[in-house]
Coordinates of C-alpha atoms and ligand atoms in Angstrom, one line a residue:
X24 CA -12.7 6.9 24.3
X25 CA -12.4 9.4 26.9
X26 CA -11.0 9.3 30.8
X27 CA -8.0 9.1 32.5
X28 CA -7.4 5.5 31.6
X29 CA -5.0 4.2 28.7
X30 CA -6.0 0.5 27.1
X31 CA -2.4 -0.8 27.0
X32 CA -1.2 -3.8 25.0
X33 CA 1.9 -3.6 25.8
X34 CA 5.5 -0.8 26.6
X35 CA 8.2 -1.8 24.6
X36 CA 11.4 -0.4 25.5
X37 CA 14.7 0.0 23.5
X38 CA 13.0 -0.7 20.1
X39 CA 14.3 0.1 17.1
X40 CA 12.1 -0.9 14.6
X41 CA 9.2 1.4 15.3
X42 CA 11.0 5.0 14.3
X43 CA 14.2 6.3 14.3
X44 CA 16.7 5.3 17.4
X45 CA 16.3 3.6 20.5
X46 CA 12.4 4.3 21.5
X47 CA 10.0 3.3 23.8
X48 CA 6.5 1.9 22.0
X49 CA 3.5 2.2 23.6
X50 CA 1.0 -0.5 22.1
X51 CA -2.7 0.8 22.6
X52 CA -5.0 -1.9 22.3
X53 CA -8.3 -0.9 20.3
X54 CA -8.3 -1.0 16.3
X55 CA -11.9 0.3 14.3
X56 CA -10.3 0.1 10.9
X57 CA -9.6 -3.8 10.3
X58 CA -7.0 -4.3 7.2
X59 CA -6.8 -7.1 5.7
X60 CA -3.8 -8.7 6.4
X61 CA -3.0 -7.0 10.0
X62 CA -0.5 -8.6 11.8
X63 CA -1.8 -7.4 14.9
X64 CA -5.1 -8.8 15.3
X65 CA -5.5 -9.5 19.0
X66 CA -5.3 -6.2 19.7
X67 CA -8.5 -5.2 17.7
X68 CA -10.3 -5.6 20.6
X69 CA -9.8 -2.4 23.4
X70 CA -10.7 -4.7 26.2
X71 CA -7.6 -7.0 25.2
X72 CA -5.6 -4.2 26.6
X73 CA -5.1 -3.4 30.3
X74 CA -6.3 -0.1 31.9
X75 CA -3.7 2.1 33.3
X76 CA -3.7 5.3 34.4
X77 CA -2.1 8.4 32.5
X78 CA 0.1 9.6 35.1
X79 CA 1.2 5.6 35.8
X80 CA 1.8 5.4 31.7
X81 CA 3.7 8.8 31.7
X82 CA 6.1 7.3 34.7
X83 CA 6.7 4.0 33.0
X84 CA 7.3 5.2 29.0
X85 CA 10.0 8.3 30.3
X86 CA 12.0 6.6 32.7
X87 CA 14.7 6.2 30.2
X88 CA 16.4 8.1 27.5
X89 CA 14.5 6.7 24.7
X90 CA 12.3 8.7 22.6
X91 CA 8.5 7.6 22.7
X92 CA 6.3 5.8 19.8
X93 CA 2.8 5.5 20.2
X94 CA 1.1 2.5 18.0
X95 CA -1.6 -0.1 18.5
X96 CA -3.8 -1.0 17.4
X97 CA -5.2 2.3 16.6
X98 CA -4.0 5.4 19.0
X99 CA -6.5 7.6 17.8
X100 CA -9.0 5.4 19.4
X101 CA -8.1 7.0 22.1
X102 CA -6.8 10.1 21.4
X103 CA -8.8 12.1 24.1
X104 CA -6.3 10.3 26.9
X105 CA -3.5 10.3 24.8
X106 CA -3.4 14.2 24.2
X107 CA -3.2 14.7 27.6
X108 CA -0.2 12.2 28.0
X109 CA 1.2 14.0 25.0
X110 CA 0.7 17.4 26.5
X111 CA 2.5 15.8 29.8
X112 CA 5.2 14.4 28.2
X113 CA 6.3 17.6 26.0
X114 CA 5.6 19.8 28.8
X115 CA 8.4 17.6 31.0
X116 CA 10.9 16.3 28.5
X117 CA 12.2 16.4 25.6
X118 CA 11.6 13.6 24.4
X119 CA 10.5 13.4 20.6
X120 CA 6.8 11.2 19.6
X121 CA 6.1 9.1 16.6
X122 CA 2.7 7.8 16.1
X123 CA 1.2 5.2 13.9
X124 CA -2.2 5.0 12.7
X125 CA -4.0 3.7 10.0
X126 CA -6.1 6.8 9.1
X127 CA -4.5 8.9 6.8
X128 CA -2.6 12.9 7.7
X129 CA -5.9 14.3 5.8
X130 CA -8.4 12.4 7.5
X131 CA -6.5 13.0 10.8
X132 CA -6.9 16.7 10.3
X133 CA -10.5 17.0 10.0
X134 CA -11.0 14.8 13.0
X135 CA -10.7 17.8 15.5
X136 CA -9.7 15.3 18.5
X137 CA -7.4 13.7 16.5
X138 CA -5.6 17.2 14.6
X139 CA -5.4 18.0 18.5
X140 CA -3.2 14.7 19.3
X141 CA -1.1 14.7 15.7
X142 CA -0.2 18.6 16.7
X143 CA 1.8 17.2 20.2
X144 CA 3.2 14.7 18.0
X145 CA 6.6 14.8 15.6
X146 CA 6.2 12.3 13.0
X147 CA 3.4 10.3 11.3
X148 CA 3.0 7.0 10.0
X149 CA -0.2 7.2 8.1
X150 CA -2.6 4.9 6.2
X151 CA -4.0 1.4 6.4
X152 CA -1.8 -1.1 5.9
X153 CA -2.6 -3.4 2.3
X154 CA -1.5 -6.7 2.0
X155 CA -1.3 -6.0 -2.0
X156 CA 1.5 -3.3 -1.2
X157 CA 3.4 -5.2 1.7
X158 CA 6.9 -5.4 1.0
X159 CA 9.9 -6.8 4.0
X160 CA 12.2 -4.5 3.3
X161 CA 10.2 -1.3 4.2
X162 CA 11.9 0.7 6.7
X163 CA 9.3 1.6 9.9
X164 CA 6.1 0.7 7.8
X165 CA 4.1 -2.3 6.7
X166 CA 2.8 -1.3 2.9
X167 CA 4.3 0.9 0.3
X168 CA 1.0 3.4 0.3
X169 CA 2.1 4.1 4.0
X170 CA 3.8 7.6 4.7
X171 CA 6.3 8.7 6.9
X172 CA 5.1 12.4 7.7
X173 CA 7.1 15.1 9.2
X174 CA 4.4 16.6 11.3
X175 CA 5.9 20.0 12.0
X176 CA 7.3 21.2 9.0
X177 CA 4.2 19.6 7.4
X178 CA 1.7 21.9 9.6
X179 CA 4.2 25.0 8.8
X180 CA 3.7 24.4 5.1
X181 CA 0.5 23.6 5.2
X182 CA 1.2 20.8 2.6
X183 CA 2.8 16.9 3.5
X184 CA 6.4 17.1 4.1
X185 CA 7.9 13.6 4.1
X186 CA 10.2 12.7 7.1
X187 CA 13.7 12.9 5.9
X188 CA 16.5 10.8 7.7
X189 CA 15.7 8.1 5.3
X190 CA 17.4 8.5 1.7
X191 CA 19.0 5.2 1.9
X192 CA 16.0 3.3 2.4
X193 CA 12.9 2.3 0.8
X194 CA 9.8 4.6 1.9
Ligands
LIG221 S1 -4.8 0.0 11.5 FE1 -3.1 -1.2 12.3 S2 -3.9 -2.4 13.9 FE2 -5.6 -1.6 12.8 S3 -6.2 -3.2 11.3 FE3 -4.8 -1.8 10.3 S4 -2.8 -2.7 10.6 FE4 -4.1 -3.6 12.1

């Protein structure tokens, strides 16, 4: 998927349930990977999702002081358009990005448009989600396989560095 469109599902602001504070979730409608189980079904299809434009998403997801989630569906359906929103919104705040997706860190990094996407971003929540390792108690993720990936230092050491702010909780 390539353009200056974004397939949006839905902006969701002052979440807290999809990373750590008060964020603002962009749902990208579009999902190739189809677990068993999803919960978010409807958005399979990219077409479910409304086109906007990158400059219009930009304006509506940093008008406020949360920090920014991307999540779906699957964003790296789209990762061509979302890079350059990624590239915008670091370049003109400082705001910080999670993003969700149900490849994993390793398969992310030999996907060169999708490496290029995980670079702008700050954590990871990787893997498909499995019904078989679903538990309610799980702190930002769906199944216990799932990881929550510190993108930076995890490029830096060149080996998966788990996101930290989360001893008390189940990851
Ligand atoms: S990657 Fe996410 S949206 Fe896609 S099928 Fe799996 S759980 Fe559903």
């Amino acid at each position: 998927m390539s353009g200056k469109f974004l397939y949006v599902a839905d902006i969701v602001e002052n979440t807290i349930v999809d990373g750590i504070g008060f964020r603002t979730s962009l749902y990208l409608s579009g999902c190739d990977i189809g677990c068993e189980g999803c919960h978010n079904k409807e958005l399979w299809d990219i077409n479910s999702g409304h086109a906007m434009e990158i400059d219009e998403v930009f304006e509506k997801i940093t008008g406020s002081f949360t920090n920014i989630t991307f999540i779906g569906g699957e964003p790296m359906m789209q990762a061509e358009p979302l890079t350059v929103l990624a590239e915008k919104i670091k370049a003109y705040t400082r705001k910080d990005i999670w993003i969700y997706s149900g490849h994993t860190y390793e398969e992310i990094l030999h996907n060169k448009e999708y490496s290029k996407l995980l670079k702008l971003c700050d954590v990871l929540v990787d893997g498909k989600f499995y019904k078989s390792y679903f538990q309610n108690n799980l702190r930002f993720k769906g199944s216990t396989n799932q990881r929550i990936i510190d993108v930076k230092k995890s490029l830096d050491k060149n080996k998966i560095v788990l996101w930290s702010d989360e001893s008390d909780f189940n990851i």
